[in-house]
GROMACS .gro file of C-alpha atoms in nm:
model
  388
    1MET     CA    1   7.078  -0.825  17.656
    2THR     CA    2   6.870  -1.066  17.460
    3ALA     CA    3   7.020  -1.410  17.349
    4PRO     CA    4   7.086  -1.462  16.971
    5THR     CA    5   6.840  -1.677  16.802
    6LEU     CA    6   6.882  -2.037  16.706
    7ARG     CA    7   6.906  -1.915  16.329
    8ALA     CA    8   7.204  -1.671  16.425
    9ARG     CA    9   7.372  -1.935  16.614
   10LEU     CA   10   7.344  -2.187  16.339
   11THR     CA   11   7.489  -1.923  16.100
   12LEU     CA   12   7.768  -1.837  16.326
   13VAL     CA   13   7.863  -2.204  16.372
   14TYR     CA   14   7.851  -2.272  15.990
   15GLY     CA   15   8.059  -1.938  15.938
   16THR     CA   16   8.311  -2.028  16.222
   17LEU     CA   17   8.358  -2.381  16.087
   18PHE     CA   18   8.403  -2.251  15.722
   19PHE     CA   19   8.660  -1.992  15.822
   20ALA     CA   20   8.850  -2.254  16.032
   21ALA     CA   21   8.858  -2.486  15.751
   22GLY     CA   22   8.971  -2.204  15.516
   23LEU     CA   23   9.244  -2.116  15.750
   24THR     CA   24   9.370  -2.458  15.792
   25LEU     CA   25   9.364  -2.494  15.394
   26LEU     CA   26   9.542  -2.169  15.355
   27GLY     CA   27   9.831  -2.265  15.632
   28VAL     CA   28   9.871  -2.619  15.461
   29THR     CA   29   9.892  -2.457  15.113
   30TYR     CA   30  10.161  -2.224  15.256
   31LEU     CA   31  10.361  -2.478  15.407
   32LEU     CA   32  10.353  -2.704  15.105
   33PHE     CA   33  10.454  -2.412  14.880
   34ASN     CA   34  10.724  -2.307  15.108
   35GLN     CA   35  10.873  -2.659  15.120
   36GLN     CA   36  10.864  -2.701  14.751
   37LEU     CA   37  11.020  -2.357  14.686
   38GLN     CA   38  11.322  -2.454  14.934
   39GLN     CA   39  11.368  -2.775  14.767
   40LYS     CA   40  11.385  -2.606  14.408
   41THR     CA   41  11.631  -2.369  14.557
   42VAL     CA   42  11.859  -2.622  14.718
   43SER     CA   43  11.869  -2.814  14.386
   44ILE     CA   44  11.971  -2.498  14.198
   45ILE     CA   45  12.244  -2.432  14.429
   46VAL     CA   46  12.381  -2.766  14.440
   47ARG     CA   47  12.377  -2.787  14.049
   48GLY     CA   48  12.580  -2.453  14.055
   49GLN     CA   49  12.856  -2.578  14.306
   50GLY     CA   50  13.193  -2.699  14.198
   51PRO     CA   51  13.534  -2.564  14.039
   52GLY     CA   52  13.470  -2.253  13.864
   53SER     CA   53  13.559  -1.891  13.837
   54LEU     CA   54  13.466  -1.588  14.053
   55GLU     CA   55  13.202  -1.514  13.787
   56ARG     CA   56  13.017  -1.822  13.872
   57ASP     CA   57  13.026  -1.746  14.252
   58THR     CA   58  12.893  -1.410  14.162
   59ALA     CA   59  12.623  -1.544  13.957
   60MET     CA   60  12.521  -1.786  14.220
   61ASN     CA   61  12.496  -1.503  14.490
   62TRP     CA   62  12.279  -1.304  14.263
   63MET     CA   63  12.048  -1.607  14.198
   64LYS     CA   64  12.023  -1.665  14.565
   65GLN     CA   65  11.912  -1.304  14.608
   66GLN     CA   66  11.655  -1.307  14.326
   67GLU     CA   67  11.529  -1.635  14.474
   68THR     CA   68  11.486  -1.474  14.817
   69LEU     CA   69  11.287  -1.185  14.670
   70LEU     CA   70  11.094  -1.417  14.470
   71ARG     CA   71  10.996  -1.630  14.750
   72GLY     CA   72  10.910  -1.328  14.973
   73ALA     CA   73  10.686  -1.179  14.676
   74ALA     CA   74  10.521  -1.520  14.629
   75THR     CA   75  10.463  -1.592  14.987
   76THR     CA   76  10.311  -1.237  15.021
   77SER     CA   77  10.081  -1.272  14.714
   78LEU     CA   78   9.968  -1.611  14.835
   79LEU     CA   79   9.871  -1.506  15.194
   80THR     CA   80   9.738  -1.163  15.091
   81GLN     CA   81   9.524  -1.315  14.803
   82GLY     CA   82   9.430  -1.612  14.981
   83ALA     CA   83   9.308  -1.414  15.290
   84ILE     CA   84   9.094  -1.204  15.065
   85ALA     CA   85   8.935  -1.505  14.880
   86LEU     CA   86   8.884  -1.647  15.236
   87VAL     CA   87   8.682  -1.334  15.363
   88VAL     CA   88   8.482  -1.329  15.044
   89VAL     CA   89   8.401  -1.683  15.019
   90GLY     CA   90   8.355  -1.704  15.394
   91GLY     CA   91   8.112  -1.415  15.391
   92ALA     CA   92   7.919  -1.576  15.093
   93ALA     CA   93   7.917  -1.907  15.282
   94SER     CA   94   7.782  -1.738  15.604
   95GLY     CA   95   7.490  -1.579  15.394
   96VAL     CA   96   7.404  -1.894  15.239
   97GLY     CA   97   7.409  -2.056  15.578
   98TRP     CA   98   7.184  -1.805  15.696
   99VAL     CA   99   6.922  -1.864  15.431
  100VAL     CA  100   6.973  -2.231  15.462
  101ALA     CA  101   6.914  -2.203  15.847
  102GLY     CA  102   6.609  -2.008  15.799
  103ARG     CA  103   6.458  -2.256  15.546
  104VAL     CA  104   6.550  -2.547  15.786
  105LEU     CA  105   6.389  -2.370  16.097
  106THR     CA  106   6.067  -2.257  15.916
  107PRO     CA  107   5.878  -2.569  16.048
  108LEU     CA  108   5.988  -2.492  16.399
  109ARG     CA  109   5.879  -2.131  16.349
  110ARG     CA  110   5.517  -2.239  16.258
  111VAL     CA  111   5.512  -2.467  16.582
  112THR     CA  112   5.631  -2.158  16.759
  113GLU     CA  113   5.368  -1.918  16.620
  114THR     CA  114   5.088  -2.168  16.675
  115ALA     CA  115   5.183  -2.227  17.053
  116ARG     CA  116   5.192  -1.849  17.096
  117ARG     CA  117   4.847  -1.798  16.938
  118ILE     CA  118   4.719  -2.068  17.162
  119ALA     CA  119   4.884  -1.916  17.473
  120ALA     CA  120   4.765  -1.559  17.388
  121ALA     CA  121   4.385  -1.668  17.337
  122PRO     CA  122   4.171  -1.473  17.608
  123VAL     CA  123   4.036  -1.827  17.722
  124ALA     CA  124   4.296  -2.099  17.706
  125GLU     CA  125   4.059  -2.354  17.581
  126ARG     CA  126   3.941  -2.120  17.296
  127GLY     CA  127   4.256  -2.133  17.128
  128LEU     CA  128   4.286  -2.520  17.128
  129HIS     CA  129   4.117  -2.527  16.812
  130GLU     CA  130   4.444  -2.422  16.627
  131ARG     CA  131   4.647  -2.686  16.452
  132ILE     CA  132   4.979  -2.687  16.277
  133ALA     CA  133   4.903  -2.940  16.032
  134LEU     CA  134   5.263  -2.946  15.896
  135ASN     CA  135   5.317  -3.102  15.563
  136GLY     CA  136   5.667  -3.231  15.466
  137PRO     CA  137   5.896  -3.540  15.505
  138PRO     CA  138   5.866  -3.751  15.807
  139ASP     CA  139   6.142  -3.624  15.980
  140GLU     CA  140   6.196  -3.477  16.363
  141VAL     CA  141   6.052  -3.155  16.297
  142LYS     CA  142   5.735  -3.316  16.152
  143GLU     CA  143   5.702  -3.565  16.444
  144LEU     CA  144   5.730  -3.278  16.658
  145ALA     CA  145   5.459  -3.078  16.512
  146ASP     CA  146   5.220  -3.389  16.472
  147THR     CA  147   5.292  -3.454  16.857
  148PHE     CA  148   5.195  -3.091  16.924
  149ASP     CA  149   4.869  -3.136  16.731
  150THR     CA  150   4.784  -3.456  16.903
  151MET     CA  151   4.828  -3.292  17.252
  152VAL     CA  152   4.636  -2.989  17.169
  153GLU     CA  153   4.343  -3.203  17.013
  154ARG     CA  154   4.324  -3.417  17.347
  155LEU     CA  155   4.320  -3.091  17.544
  156ASP     CA  156   4.046  -2.951  17.334
  157HIS     CA  157   3.832  -3.258  17.345
  158SER     CA  158   3.889  -3.255  17.734
  159PHE     CA  159   3.755  -2.896  17.772
  160ASP     CA  160   3.458  -2.959  17.541
  161GLY     CA  161   3.366  -3.254  17.751
  162GLN     CA  162   3.392  -3.052  18.073
  163ARG     CA  163   3.174  -2.789  17.935
  164ARG     CA  164   2.911  -3.031  17.807
  165PHE     CA  165   2.915  -3.217  18.130
  166VAL     CA  166   2.864  -2.900  18.333
  167ALA     CA  167   2.563  -2.800  18.110
  168ASN     CA  168   2.411  -3.141  18.109
  169ALA     CA  169   2.461  -3.177  18.491
  170SER     CA  170   2.305  -2.852  18.538
  171HIS     CA  171   2.003  -2.926  18.322
  172GLU     CA  172   1.953  -3.266  18.507
  173LEU     CA  173   1.975  -3.072  18.856
  174ARG     CA  174   1.704  -2.840  18.781
  175THR     CA  175   1.419  -3.091  18.795
  176PRO     CA  176   1.496  -3.227  19.141
  177LEU     CA  177   1.523  -2.854  19.265
  178THR     CA  178   1.203  -2.769  19.119
  179LEU     CA  179   1.020  -3.056  19.282
  180ASN     CA  180   1.210  -2.992  19.612
  181ARG     CA  181   1.057  -2.638  19.604
  182ALA     CA  182   0.713  -2.745  19.525
  183LEU     CA  183   0.726  -3.008  19.823
  184VAL     CA  184   0.857  -2.744  20.061
  185GLU     CA  185   0.601  -2.497  19.962
  186LEU     CA  186   0.330  -2.752  20.005
  187ALA     CA  187   0.434  -2.845  20.340
  188MET     CA  188   0.450  -2.482  20.453
  189HIS     CA  189   0.099  -2.391  20.332
  190ARG     CA  190  -0.070  -2.675  20.509
  191ARG     CA  191  -0.324  -2.583  20.777
  192THR     CA  192  -0.159  -2.806  21.029
  193ALA     CA  193   0.193  -2.657  20.969
  194SER     CA  194   0.353  -2.521  21.289
  195ALA     CA  195   0.562  -2.221  21.301
  196ASP     CA  196   0.881  -2.411  21.350
  197VAL     CA  197   0.777  -2.605  21.004
  198LYS     CA  198   0.721  -2.274  20.827
  199GLN     CA  199   1.057  -2.116  20.951
  200LEU     CA  200   1.222  -2.433  20.842
  201GLY     CA  201   1.064  -2.423  20.504
  202GLU     CA  202   1.163  -2.054  20.473
  203SER     CA  203   1.540  -2.162  20.530
  204LEU     CA  204   1.500  -2.451  20.279
  205LEU     CA  205   1.358  -2.246  20.015
  206GLU     CA  206   1.635  -1.972  20.059
  207ILE     CA  207   1.890  -2.255  20.017
  208ASN     CA  208   1.702  -2.420  19.740
  209ALA     CA  209   1.684  -2.073  19.536
  210ARG     CA  210   2.053  -2.023  19.605
  211HIS     CA  211   2.099  -2.362  19.424
  212GLU     CA  212   1.879  -2.257  19.143
  213ARG     CA  213   2.077  -1.940  19.097
  214LEU     CA  214   2.406  -2.147  19.106
  215ILE     CA  215   2.271  -2.383  18.844
  216SER     CA  216   2.142  -2.093  18.614
  217GLY     CA  217   2.489  -1.924  18.664
  218LEU     CA  218   2.671  -2.244  18.541
  219LEU     CA  219   2.450  -2.292  18.242
  220LEU     CA  220   2.505  -1.918  18.139
  221LEU     CA  221   2.886  -1.978  18.223
  222ALA     CA  222   2.897  -2.270  17.996
  223ARG     CA  223   2.739  -2.083  17.715
  224ALA     CA  224   2.942  -1.780  17.749
  225GLU     CA  225   3.267  -1.972  17.729
  226HIS     CA  226   3.191  -2.003  17.344
  227GLU     CA  227   3.303  -1.749  17.083
  228ILE     CA  228   3.015  -1.539  16.958
  229GLY     CA  229   2.921  -1.614  16.614
  230ASP     CA  230   2.585  -1.436  16.540
  231ARG     CA  231   2.636  -1.083  16.621
  232SER     CA  232   2.378  -0.806  16.603
  233PRO     CA  233   2.427  -0.430  16.692
  234VAL     CA  234   2.384  -0.335  17.050
  235ASP     CA  235   2.410  -0.007  17.214
  236LEU     CA  236   2.528  -0.042  17.570
  237ALA     CA  237   2.360   0.278  17.671
  238ASP     CA  238   2.035   0.106  17.609
  239VAL     CA  239   2.141  -0.197  17.812
  240VAL     CA  240   2.264   0.004  18.097
  241SER     CA  241   1.938   0.208  18.109
  242HIS     CA  242   1.730  -0.106  18.104
  243VAL     CA  243   1.932  -0.293  18.382
  244VAL     CA  244   1.935  -0.005  18.601
  245ALA     CA  245   1.561   0.028  18.563
  246GLN     CA  246   1.514  -0.336  18.645
  247ALA     CA  247   1.743  -0.341  18.955
  248ALA     CA  248   1.566  -0.032  19.103
  249ALA     CA  249   1.353  -0.241  19.334
  250GLU     CA  250   1.651  -0.432  19.469
  251ALA     CA  251   1.835  -0.128  19.529
  252ALA     CA  252   1.577   0.046  19.723
  253GLU     CA  253   1.522  -0.266  19.920
  254SER     CA  254   1.907  -0.252  20.019
  255LYS     CA  255   1.901   0.112  20.087
  256VAL     CA  256   2.130   0.180  19.778
  257THR     CA  257   2.105   0.475  19.545
  258LEU     CA  258   2.140   0.394  19.171
  259GLU     CA  259   2.323   0.662  18.954
  260GLU     CA  260   2.346   0.616  18.575
  261ALA     CA  261   2.544   0.805  18.289
  262ALA     CA  262   2.453   0.603  17.990
  263GLY     CA  263   2.654   0.753  17.700
  264PRO     CA  264   2.662   0.604  17.359
  265ALA     CA  265   2.849   0.299  17.345
  266PRO     CA  266   2.798   0.100  17.006
  267THR     CA  267   2.915  -0.255  16.997
  268SER     CA  268   2.792  -0.578  16.848
  269GLY     CA  269   2.727  -0.924  17.000
  270ASP     CA  270   2.459  -1.127  17.188
  271ALA     CA  271   2.228  -0.877  17.348
  272MET     CA  272   2.115  -1.111  17.601
  273LEU     CA  273   2.459  -1.195  17.727
  274LEU     CA  274   2.554  -0.834  17.720
  275GLU     CA  275   2.236  -0.746  17.928
  276ARG     CA  276   2.355  -1.041  18.173
  277LEU     CA  277   2.704  -0.862  18.187
  278VAL     CA  278   2.562  -0.521  18.317
  279HIS     CA  279   2.309  -0.694  18.518
  280ASN     CA  280   2.573  -0.897  18.724
  281LEU     CA  281   2.794  -0.564  18.752
  282VAL     CA  282   2.502  -0.358  18.881
  283GLU     CA  283   2.372  -0.655  19.103
  284ASN     CA  284   2.717  -0.715  19.240
  285GLY     CA  285   2.759  -0.352  19.338
  286ILE     CA  286   2.418  -0.347  19.516
  287ARG     CA  287   2.481  -0.662  19.710
  288HIS     CA  288   2.841  -0.588  19.807
  289ASN     CA  289   2.753  -0.223  19.948
  290ILE     CA  290   2.732  -0.062  20.276
  291ASP     CA  291   2.389  -0.086  20.469
  292ASP     CA  292   2.363   0.257  20.643
  293GLY     CA  293   2.167   0.426  20.365
  294THR     CA  294   2.433   0.627  20.217
  295GLY     CA  295   2.565   0.358  19.957
  296TRP     CA  296   2.549   0.418  19.592
  297VAL     CA  297   2.612   0.217  19.255
  298ARG     CA  298   2.707   0.436  18.960
  299THR     CA  299   2.688   0.273  18.614
  300VAL     CA  300   2.866   0.446  18.313
  301SER     CA  301   2.865   0.350  17.948
  302ARG     CA  302   3.105   0.547  17.714
  303ILE     CA  303   3.357   0.532  17.428
  304ALA     CA  304   3.709   0.489  17.556
  305HIS     CA  305   4.018   0.683  17.434
  306ASP     CA  306   4.130   0.370  17.225
  307GLY     CA  307   3.818   0.386  17.033
  308ARG     CA  308   3.651   0.079  17.204
  309VAL     CA  309   3.341   0.097  17.425
  310GLU     CA  310   3.330   0.053  17.822
  311VAL     CA  311   3.080  -0.025  18.076
  312GLU     CA  312   3.196   0.096  18.432
  313VAL     CA  313   3.040   0.019  18.749
  314SER     CA  314   3.147   0.170  19.077
  315ASN     CA  315   3.003   0.119  19.411
  316THR     CA  316   3.072   0.207  19.789
  317GLY     CA  317   3.133  -0.068  20.014
  318ALA     CA  318   3.409  -0.229  20.233
  319PRO     CA  319   3.757  -0.190  20.133
  320VAL     CA  320   3.883  -0.462  19.896
  321PRO     CA  321   4.259  -0.557  19.929
  322PRO     CA  322   4.411  -0.523  19.572
  323TYR     CA  323   4.549  -0.884  19.607
  324GLU     CA  324   4.217  -1.014  19.658
  325ILE     CA  325   4.073  -0.878  19.342
  326PRO     CA  326   4.205  -1.137  19.077
  327ALA     CA  327   4.032  -1.418  19.278
  328LEU     CA  328   3.706  -1.242  19.249
  329PHE     CA  329   3.692  -1.327  18.884
  330GLN     CA  330   3.711  -1.703  18.948
  331PRO     CA  331   3.419  -1.908  18.990
  332PHE     CA  332   3.270  -1.979  19.343
  333ARG     CA  333   3.509  -1.714  19.519
  334ARG     CA  334   3.359  -1.469  19.749
  335LEU     CA  335   3.475  -1.238  20.023
  336GLY     CA  336   3.367  -1.190  20.371
  337PRO     CA  337   3.029  -1.305  20.484
  338ASP     CA  338   2.929  -1.401  20.160
  339ARG     CA  339   3.104  -1.730  20.183
  340VAL     CA  340   2.840  -1.875  20.389
  341VAL     CA  341   2.600  -2.140  20.232
  342THR     CA  342   2.293  -1.909  20.236
  343ALA     CA  343   2.452  -1.611  20.074
  344LYS     CA  344   2.258  -1.442  19.798
  345SER     CA  345   2.577  -1.476  19.577
  346ALA     CA  346   2.663  -1.793  19.398
  347GLY     CA  347   3.012  -1.678  19.334
  348LEU     CA  348   2.969  -1.662  18.968
  349GLY     CA  349   2.885  -1.302  18.892
  350LEU     CA  350   3.207  -1.172  18.828
  351SER     CA  351   3.346  -1.512  18.651
  352ILE     CA  352   3.030  -1.478  18.402
  353VAL     CA  353   3.111  -1.120  18.342
  354ARG     CA  354   3.463  -1.202  18.244
  355SER     CA  355   3.356  -1.502  18.010
  356ILE     CA  356   3.102  -1.290  17.820
  357ALA     CA  357   3.344  -1.001  17.779
  358LEU     CA  358   3.600  -1.245  17.641
  359ALA     CA  359   3.344  -1.418  17.425
  360HIS     CA  360   3.285  -1.078  17.266
  361GLY     CA  361   3.651  -1.004  17.214
  362GLY     CA  362   3.687  -0.785  17.510
  363ASP     CA  363   3.809  -0.798  17.872
  364VAL     CA  364   3.727  -0.683  18.207
  365SER     CA  365   3.924  -0.532  18.487
  366ALA     CA  366   3.876  -0.412  18.842
  367ARG     CA  367   4.048  -0.186  19.095
  368PRO     CA  368   3.964  -0.057  19.442
  369ARG     CA  369   3.788   0.241  19.491
  370GLU     CA  370   3.933   0.519  19.726
  371GLY     CA  371   3.712   0.508  20.038
  372GLY     CA  372   3.592   0.138  19.990
  373GLY     CA  373   3.406  -0.059  19.718
  374LEU     CA  374   3.519  -0.156  19.354
  375ILE     CA  375   3.532   0.012  19.015
  376VAL     CA  376   3.485  -0.252  18.760
  377THR     CA  377   3.534  -0.195  18.397
  378ALA     CA  378   3.423  -0.411  18.096
  379THR     CA  379   3.590  -0.308  17.769
  380LEU     CA  380   3.426  -0.420  17.430
  381PRO     CA  381   3.520  -0.383  17.062
  382ARG     CA  382   3.325  -0.098  16.923
  383GLN     CA  383   3.080  -0.184  16.651
  384GLY     CA  384   3.236  -0.240  16.290
  385SER     CA  385   3.570  -0.271  16.453
  386ALA     CA  386   3.790  -0.567  16.336
  387HIS     CA  387   3.729  -0.862  16.580
  388HIS     CA  388   3.986  -1.125  16.637
   0.00000   0.00000   0.00000
């Protein structure tokens, strides 16, 4: 059972107070009326007493009877008419209270709607550009709205600063990594380099390459966190065919079979980011697969039943517990042996996929495949559909 709204509770309080005051007023009026009527009756009876004839007694009895009837009729009329008037006026007062409560609570409703839009934003920091900007007298509600705007503005600046820091730090780290790679390669290719030096150089180059992939992933992640403004038509079928052709060499090296079912899937957005989305899904399927030569990765693009477009990538591999899947979309989260320092994956693949999908107004989900592996589905708005 849902609790009544604040507006309904205020209306109930207004109505209850009005009816209580009305009943009190009606009761006091009845008591005063009854007391006044009794005083008039006593004074009439007193004036009629004294020596007199039998006719006078008969007349007084008749007057008392008439007074009793009159008092009963007046009392009934007072209570009946008063109750009807109380119900009518009380209903009108409750209606007015409902309207007044609605007007009073309108600013609070704006605060609630803004907070709900921020909470419902696909990525939390993307909804922080919302502001209430309430106009009105400097009362408690205005103070609440201004405080809320100040809090959201500070959070927005904090997230913007965090993204700028990641982008700037990634750019700054590229130069020393490039220099390290050049120095290691120079040392490895010297004529006097021993086998141990060459082996050490290979290990250092592998670690350096992983760091370069990590930095590239951080830059792409920082870019994908922003809403896509300049959109162009993109058919995901073309993207899937291009990415599968590019990944053929890596798949052959890993003894993984690539399967493709590129159906029409028209959408709009940044073509480079959408290519990265599909590439990361296919690459993830190749790298997290079985190595006995029977593994496969299947990539499908299609129009979904709800009118949106989908890219689905499924692959064979080790069984993945369902409770581990949400963590795979977090940065730097990997499973099993890929947690080691020299792993090929930087732990950003699926988090980049999720950020790109959200930036295009879509979403991504994953579920375990029966027999092992994953089925990852990225859903995007169809070209020409409304985007929010």
